[in-house]
mmCIF file of N, CA, C and O in Angstrom:
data_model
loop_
_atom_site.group_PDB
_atom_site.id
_atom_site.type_symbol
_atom_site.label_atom_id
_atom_site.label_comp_id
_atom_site.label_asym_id
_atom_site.label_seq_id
_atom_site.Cartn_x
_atom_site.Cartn_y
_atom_site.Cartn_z
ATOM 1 N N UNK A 275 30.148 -34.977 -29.907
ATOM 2 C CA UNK A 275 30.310 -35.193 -28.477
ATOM 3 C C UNK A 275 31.450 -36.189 -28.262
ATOM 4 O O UNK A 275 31.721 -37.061 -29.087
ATOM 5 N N UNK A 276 32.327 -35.950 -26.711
ATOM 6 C CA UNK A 276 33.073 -36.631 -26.669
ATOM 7 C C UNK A 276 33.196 -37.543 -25.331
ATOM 8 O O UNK A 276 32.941 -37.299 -24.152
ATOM 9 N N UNK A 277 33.737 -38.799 -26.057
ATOM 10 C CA UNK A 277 33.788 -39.597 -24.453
ATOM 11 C C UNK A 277 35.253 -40.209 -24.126
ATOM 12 O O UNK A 277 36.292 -40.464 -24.736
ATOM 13 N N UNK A 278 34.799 -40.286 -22.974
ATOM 14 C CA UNK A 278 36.476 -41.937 -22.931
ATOM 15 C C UNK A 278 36.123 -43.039 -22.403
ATOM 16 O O UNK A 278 35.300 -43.399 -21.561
ATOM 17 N N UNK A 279 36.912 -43.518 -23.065
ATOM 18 C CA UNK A 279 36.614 -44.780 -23.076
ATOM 19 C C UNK A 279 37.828 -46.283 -22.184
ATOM 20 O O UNK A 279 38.931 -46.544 -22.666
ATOM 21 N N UNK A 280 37.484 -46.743 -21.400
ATOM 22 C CA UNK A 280 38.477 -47.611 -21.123
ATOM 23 C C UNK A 280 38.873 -49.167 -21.445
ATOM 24 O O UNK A 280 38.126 -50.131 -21.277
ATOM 25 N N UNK A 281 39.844 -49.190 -21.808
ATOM 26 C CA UNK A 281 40.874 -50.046 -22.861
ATOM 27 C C UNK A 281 41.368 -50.681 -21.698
ATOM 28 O O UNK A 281 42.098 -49.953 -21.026
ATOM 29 N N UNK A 282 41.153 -52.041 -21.178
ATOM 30 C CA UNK A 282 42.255 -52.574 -20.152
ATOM 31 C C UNK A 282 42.455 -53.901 -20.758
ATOM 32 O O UNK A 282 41.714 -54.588 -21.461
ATOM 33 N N UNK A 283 43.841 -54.118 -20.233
ATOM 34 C CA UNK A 283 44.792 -55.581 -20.830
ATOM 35 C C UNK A 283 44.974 -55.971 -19.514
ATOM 36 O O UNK A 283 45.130 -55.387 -18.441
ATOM 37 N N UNK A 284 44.872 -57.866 -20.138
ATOM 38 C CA UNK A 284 45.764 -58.638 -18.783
ATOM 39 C C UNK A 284 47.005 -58.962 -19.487
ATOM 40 O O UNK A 284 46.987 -59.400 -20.638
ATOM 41 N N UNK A 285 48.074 -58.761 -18.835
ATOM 42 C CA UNK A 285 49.579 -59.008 -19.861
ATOM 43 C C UNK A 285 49.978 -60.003 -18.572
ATOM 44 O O UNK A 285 49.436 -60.303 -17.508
ATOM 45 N N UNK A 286 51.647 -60.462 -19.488
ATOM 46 C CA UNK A 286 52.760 -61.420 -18.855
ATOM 47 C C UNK A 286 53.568 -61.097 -19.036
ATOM 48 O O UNK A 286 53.489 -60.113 -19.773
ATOM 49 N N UNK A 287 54.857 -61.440 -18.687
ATOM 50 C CA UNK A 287 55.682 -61.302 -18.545
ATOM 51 C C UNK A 287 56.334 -62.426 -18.938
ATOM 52 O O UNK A 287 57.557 -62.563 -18.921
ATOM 53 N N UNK A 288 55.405 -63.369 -19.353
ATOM 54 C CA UNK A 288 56.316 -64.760 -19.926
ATOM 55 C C UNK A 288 56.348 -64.629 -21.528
ATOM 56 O O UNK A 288 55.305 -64.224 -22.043
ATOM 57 N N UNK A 289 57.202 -64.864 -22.194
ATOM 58 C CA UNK A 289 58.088 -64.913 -23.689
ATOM 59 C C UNK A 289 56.672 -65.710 -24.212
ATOM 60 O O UNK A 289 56.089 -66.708 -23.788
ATOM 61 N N UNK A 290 56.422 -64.829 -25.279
ATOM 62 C CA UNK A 290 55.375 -65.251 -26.070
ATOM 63 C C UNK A 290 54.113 -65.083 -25.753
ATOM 64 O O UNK A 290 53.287 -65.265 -26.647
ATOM 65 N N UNK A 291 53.734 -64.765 -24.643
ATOM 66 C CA UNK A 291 52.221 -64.354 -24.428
ATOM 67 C C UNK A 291 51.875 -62.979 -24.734
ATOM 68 O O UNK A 291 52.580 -62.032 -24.384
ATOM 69 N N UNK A 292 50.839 -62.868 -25.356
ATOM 70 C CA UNK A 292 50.173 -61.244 -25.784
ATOM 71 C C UNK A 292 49.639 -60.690 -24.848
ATOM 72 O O UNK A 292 49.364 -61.504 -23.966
ATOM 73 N N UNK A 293 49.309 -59.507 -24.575
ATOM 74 C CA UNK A 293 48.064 -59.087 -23.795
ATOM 75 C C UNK A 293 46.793 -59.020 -24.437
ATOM 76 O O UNK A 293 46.487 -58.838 -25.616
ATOM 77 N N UNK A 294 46.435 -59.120 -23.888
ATOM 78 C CA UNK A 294 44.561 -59.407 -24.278
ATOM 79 C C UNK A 294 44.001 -58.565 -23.915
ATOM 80 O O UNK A 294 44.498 -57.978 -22.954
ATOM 81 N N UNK A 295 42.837 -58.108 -24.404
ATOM 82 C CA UNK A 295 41.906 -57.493 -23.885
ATOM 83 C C UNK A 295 40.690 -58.229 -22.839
ATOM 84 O O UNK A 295 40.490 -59.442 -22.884
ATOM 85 N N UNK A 296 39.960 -57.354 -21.946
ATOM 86 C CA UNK A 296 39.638 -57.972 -20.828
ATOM 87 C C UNK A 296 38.385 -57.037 -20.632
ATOM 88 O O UNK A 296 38.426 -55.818 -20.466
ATOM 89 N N UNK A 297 37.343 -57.777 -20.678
ATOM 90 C CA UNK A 297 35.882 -56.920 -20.434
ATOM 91 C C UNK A 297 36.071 -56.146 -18.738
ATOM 92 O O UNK A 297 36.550 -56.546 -17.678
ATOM 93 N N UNK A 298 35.394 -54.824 -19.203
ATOM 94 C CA UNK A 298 35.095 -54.223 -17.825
ATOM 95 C C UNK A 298 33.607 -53.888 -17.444
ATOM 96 O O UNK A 298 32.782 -54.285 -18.266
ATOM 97 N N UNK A 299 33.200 -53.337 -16.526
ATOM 98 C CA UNK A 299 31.931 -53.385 -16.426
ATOM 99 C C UNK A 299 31.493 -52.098 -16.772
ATOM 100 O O UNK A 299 30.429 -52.048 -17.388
ATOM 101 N N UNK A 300 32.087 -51.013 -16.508
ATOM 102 C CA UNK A 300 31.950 -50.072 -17.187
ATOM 103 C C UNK A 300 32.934 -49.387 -18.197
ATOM 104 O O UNK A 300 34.123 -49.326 -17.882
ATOM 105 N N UNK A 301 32.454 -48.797 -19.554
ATOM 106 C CA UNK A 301 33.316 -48.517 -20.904
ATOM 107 C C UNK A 301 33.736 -47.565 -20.859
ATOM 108 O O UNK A 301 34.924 -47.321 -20.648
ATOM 109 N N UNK A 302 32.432 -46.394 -21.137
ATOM 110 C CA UNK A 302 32.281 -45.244 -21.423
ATOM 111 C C UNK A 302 32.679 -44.273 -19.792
ATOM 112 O O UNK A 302 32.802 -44.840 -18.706
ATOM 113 N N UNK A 303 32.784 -43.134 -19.948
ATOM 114 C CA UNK A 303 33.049 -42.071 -18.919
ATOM 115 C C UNK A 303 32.986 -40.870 -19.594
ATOM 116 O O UNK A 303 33.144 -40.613 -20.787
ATOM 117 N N UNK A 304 32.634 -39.915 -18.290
ATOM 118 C CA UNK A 304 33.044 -38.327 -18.721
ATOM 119 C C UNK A 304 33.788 -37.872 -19.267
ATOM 120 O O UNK A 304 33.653 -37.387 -20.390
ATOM 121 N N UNK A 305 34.905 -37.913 -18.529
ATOM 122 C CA UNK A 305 36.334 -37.687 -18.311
ATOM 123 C C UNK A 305 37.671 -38.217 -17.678
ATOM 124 O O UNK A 305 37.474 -38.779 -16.600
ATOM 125 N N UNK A 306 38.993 -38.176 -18.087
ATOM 126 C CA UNK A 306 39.792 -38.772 -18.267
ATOM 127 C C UNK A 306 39.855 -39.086 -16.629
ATOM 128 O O UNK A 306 40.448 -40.122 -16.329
ATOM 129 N N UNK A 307 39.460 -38.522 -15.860
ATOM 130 C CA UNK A 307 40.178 -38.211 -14.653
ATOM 131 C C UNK A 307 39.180 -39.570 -14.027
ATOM 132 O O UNK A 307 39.757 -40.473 -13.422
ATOM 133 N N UNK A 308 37.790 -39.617 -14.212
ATOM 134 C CA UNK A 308 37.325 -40.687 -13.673
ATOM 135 C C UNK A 308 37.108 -42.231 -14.381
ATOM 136 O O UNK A 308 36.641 -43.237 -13.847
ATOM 137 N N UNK A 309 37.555 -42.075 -15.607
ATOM 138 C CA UNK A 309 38.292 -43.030 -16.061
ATOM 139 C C UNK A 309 39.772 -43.603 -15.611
ATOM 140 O O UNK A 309 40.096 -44.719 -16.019
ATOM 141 N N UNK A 310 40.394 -43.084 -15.033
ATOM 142 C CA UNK A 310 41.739 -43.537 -14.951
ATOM 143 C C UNK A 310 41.294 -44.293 -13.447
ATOM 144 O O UNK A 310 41.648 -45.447 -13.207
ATOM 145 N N UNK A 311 40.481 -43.488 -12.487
ATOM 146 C CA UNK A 311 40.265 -43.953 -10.898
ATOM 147 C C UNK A 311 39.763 -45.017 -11.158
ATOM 148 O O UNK A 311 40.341 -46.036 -10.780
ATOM 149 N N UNK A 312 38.929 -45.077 -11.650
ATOM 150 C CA UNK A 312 37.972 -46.765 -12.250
ATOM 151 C C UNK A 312 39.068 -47.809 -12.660
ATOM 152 O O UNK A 312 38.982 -48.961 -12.236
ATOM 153 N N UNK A 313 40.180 -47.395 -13.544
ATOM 154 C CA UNK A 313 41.007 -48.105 -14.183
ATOM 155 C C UNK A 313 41.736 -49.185 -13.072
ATOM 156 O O UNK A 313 41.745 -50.411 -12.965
ATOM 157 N N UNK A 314 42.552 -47.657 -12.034
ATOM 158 C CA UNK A 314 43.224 -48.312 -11.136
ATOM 159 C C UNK A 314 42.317 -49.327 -10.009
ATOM 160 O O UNK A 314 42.858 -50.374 -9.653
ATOM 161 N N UNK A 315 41.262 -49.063 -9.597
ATOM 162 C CA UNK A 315 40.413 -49.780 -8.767
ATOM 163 C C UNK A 315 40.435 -51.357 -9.328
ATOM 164 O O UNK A 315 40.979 -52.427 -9.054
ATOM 165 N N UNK A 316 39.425 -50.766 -10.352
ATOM 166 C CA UNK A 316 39.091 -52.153 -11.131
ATOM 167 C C UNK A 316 40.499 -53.242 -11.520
ATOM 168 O O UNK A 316 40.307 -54.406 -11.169
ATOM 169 N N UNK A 317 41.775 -52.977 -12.157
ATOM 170 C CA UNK A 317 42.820 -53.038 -11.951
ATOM 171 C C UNK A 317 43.161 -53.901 -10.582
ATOM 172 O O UNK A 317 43.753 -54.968 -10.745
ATOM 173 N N UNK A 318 42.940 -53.639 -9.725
ATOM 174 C CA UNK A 318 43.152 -54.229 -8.578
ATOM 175 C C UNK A 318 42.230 -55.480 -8.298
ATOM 176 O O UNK A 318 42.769 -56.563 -8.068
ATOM 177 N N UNK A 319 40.991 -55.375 -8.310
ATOM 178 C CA UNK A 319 40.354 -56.586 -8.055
ATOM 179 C C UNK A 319 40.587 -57.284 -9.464
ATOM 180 O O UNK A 319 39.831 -58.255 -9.464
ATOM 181 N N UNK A 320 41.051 -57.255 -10.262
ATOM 182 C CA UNK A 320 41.232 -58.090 -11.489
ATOM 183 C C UNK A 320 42.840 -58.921 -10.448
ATOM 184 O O UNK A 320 42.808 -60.102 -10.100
ATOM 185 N N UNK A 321 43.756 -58.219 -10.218
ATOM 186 C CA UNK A 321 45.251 -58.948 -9.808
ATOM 187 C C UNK A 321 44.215 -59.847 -8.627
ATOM 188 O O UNK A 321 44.252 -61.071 -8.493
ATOM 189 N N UNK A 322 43.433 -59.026 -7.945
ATOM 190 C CA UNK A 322 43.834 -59.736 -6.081
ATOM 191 C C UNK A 322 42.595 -61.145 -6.110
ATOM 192 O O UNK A 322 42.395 -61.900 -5.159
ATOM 193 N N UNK A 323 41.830 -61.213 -7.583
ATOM 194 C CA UNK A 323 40.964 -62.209 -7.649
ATOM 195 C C UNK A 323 41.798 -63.517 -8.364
ATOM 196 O O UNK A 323 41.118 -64.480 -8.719
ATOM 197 N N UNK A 324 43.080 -63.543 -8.545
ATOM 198 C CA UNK A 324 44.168 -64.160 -8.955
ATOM 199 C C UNK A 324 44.879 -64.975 -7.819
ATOM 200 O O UNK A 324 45.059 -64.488 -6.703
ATOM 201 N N UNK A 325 45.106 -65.705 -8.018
ATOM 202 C CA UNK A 325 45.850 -66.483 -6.848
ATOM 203 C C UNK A 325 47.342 -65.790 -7.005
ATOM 204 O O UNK A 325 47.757 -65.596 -8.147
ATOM 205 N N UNK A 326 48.103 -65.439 -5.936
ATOM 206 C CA UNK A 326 49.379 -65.112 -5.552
ATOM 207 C C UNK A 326 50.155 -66.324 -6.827
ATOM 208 O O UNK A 326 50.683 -65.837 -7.828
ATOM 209 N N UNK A 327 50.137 -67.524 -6.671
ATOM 210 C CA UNK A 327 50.891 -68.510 -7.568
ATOM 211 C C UNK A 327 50.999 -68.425 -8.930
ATOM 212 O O UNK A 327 52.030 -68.662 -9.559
ATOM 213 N N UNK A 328 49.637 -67.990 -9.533
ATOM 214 C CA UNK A 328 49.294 -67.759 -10.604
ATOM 215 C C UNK A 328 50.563 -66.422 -11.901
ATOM 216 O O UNK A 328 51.249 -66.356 -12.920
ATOM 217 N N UNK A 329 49.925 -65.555 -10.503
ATOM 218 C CA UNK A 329 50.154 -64.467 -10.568
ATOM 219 C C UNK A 329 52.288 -64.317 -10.792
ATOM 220 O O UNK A 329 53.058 -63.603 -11.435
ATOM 221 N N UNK A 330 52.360 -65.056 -10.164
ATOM 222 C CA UNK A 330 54.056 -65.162 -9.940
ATOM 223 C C UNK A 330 54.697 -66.030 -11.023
ATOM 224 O O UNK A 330 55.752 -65.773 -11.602
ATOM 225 N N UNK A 331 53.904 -67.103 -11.217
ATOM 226 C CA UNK A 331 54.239 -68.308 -12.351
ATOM 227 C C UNK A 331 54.354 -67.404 -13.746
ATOM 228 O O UNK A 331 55.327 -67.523 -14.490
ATOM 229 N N UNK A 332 53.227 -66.462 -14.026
ATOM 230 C CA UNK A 332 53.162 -66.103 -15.118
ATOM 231 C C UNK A 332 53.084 -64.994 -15.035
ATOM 232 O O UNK A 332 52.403 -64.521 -15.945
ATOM 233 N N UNK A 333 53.481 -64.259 -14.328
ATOM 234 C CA UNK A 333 53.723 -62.186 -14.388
ATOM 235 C C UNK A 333 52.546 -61.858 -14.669
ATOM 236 O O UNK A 333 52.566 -60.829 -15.344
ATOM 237 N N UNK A 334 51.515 -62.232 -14.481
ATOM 238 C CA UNK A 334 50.495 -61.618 -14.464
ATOM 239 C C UNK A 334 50.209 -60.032 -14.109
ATOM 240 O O UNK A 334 50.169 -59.695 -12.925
ATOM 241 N N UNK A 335 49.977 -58.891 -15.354
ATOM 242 C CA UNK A 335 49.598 -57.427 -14.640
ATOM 243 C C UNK A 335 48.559 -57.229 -15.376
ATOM 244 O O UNK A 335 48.181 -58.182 -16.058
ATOM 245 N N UNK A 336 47.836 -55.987 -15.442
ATOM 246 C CA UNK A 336 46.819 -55.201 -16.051
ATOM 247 C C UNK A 336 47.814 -53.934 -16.633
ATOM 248 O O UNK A 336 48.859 -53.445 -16.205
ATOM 249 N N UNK A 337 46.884 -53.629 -17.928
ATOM 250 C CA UNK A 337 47.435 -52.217 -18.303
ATOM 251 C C UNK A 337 46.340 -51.548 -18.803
ATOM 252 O O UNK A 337 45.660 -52.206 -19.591
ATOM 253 N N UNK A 338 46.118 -50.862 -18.658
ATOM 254 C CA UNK A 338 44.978 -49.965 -19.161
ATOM 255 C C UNK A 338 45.220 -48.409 -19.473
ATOM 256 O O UNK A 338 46.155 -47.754 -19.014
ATOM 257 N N UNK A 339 44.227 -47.933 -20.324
ATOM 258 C CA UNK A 339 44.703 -46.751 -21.259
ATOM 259 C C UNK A 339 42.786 -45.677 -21.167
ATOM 260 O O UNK A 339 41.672 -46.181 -21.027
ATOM 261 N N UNK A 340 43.065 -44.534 -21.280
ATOM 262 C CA UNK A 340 41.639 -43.941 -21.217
ATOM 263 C C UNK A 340 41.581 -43.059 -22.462
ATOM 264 O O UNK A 340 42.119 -41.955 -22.542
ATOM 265 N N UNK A 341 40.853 -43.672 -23.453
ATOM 266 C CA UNK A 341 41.223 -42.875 -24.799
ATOM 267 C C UNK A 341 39.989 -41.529 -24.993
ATOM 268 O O UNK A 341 39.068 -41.645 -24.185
ATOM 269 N N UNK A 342 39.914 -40.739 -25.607
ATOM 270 C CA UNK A 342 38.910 -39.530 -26.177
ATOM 271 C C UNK A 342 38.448 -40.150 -27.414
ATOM 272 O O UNK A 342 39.330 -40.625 -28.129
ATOM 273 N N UNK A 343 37.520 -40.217 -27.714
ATOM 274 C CA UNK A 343 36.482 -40.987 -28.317
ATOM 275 C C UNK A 343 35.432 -39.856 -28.815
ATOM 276 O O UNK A 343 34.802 -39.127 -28.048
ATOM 277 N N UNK A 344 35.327 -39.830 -30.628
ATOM 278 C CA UNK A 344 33.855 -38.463 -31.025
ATOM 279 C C UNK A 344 32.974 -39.712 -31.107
ATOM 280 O O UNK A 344 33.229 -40.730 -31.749
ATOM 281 N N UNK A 345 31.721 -39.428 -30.230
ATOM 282 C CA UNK A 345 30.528 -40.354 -30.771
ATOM 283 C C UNK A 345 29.420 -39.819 -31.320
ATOM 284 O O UNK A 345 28.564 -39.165 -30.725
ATOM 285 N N UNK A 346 29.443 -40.081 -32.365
ATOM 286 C CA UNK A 346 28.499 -39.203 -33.637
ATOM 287 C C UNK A 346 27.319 -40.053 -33.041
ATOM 288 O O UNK A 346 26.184 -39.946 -33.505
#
């Protein structure tokens, strides 16, 4: 059986910072298609719970990815 799964990063834009990985509330999904809507949503309240300053000082974005996953 197969799932997807969502992978989201908080990245920068400042020299030397990594992106990280970043808990979501939900992992697993059907399919790619309602994985990606979740992505972008969730995505959003991750930036807009950020202060504007924050956010500008240090390029603050999200990136996220919806992978196919066999779960034996």
């Amino acid at each position: 059986m197969k799932v997807v799964v969502l992978i989201m990063l908080m990245c920068s834009t400042t020299p030397g910072n990594e992106c990280k990985a970043i808990p979501t509330p939900i992992v697993q999904f059907n399919d790619i298609y309602t994985c990606t809507v979740f992505g972008y949503k969730y995505s959003e309240q991750v930036i807009s719970s950020l202060t504007p300053e924050f956010v500008n000082k240090y390029g603050a974005y999200t990136r996220f990815m919806c992978e196919k996953r066999q779960v034996i």
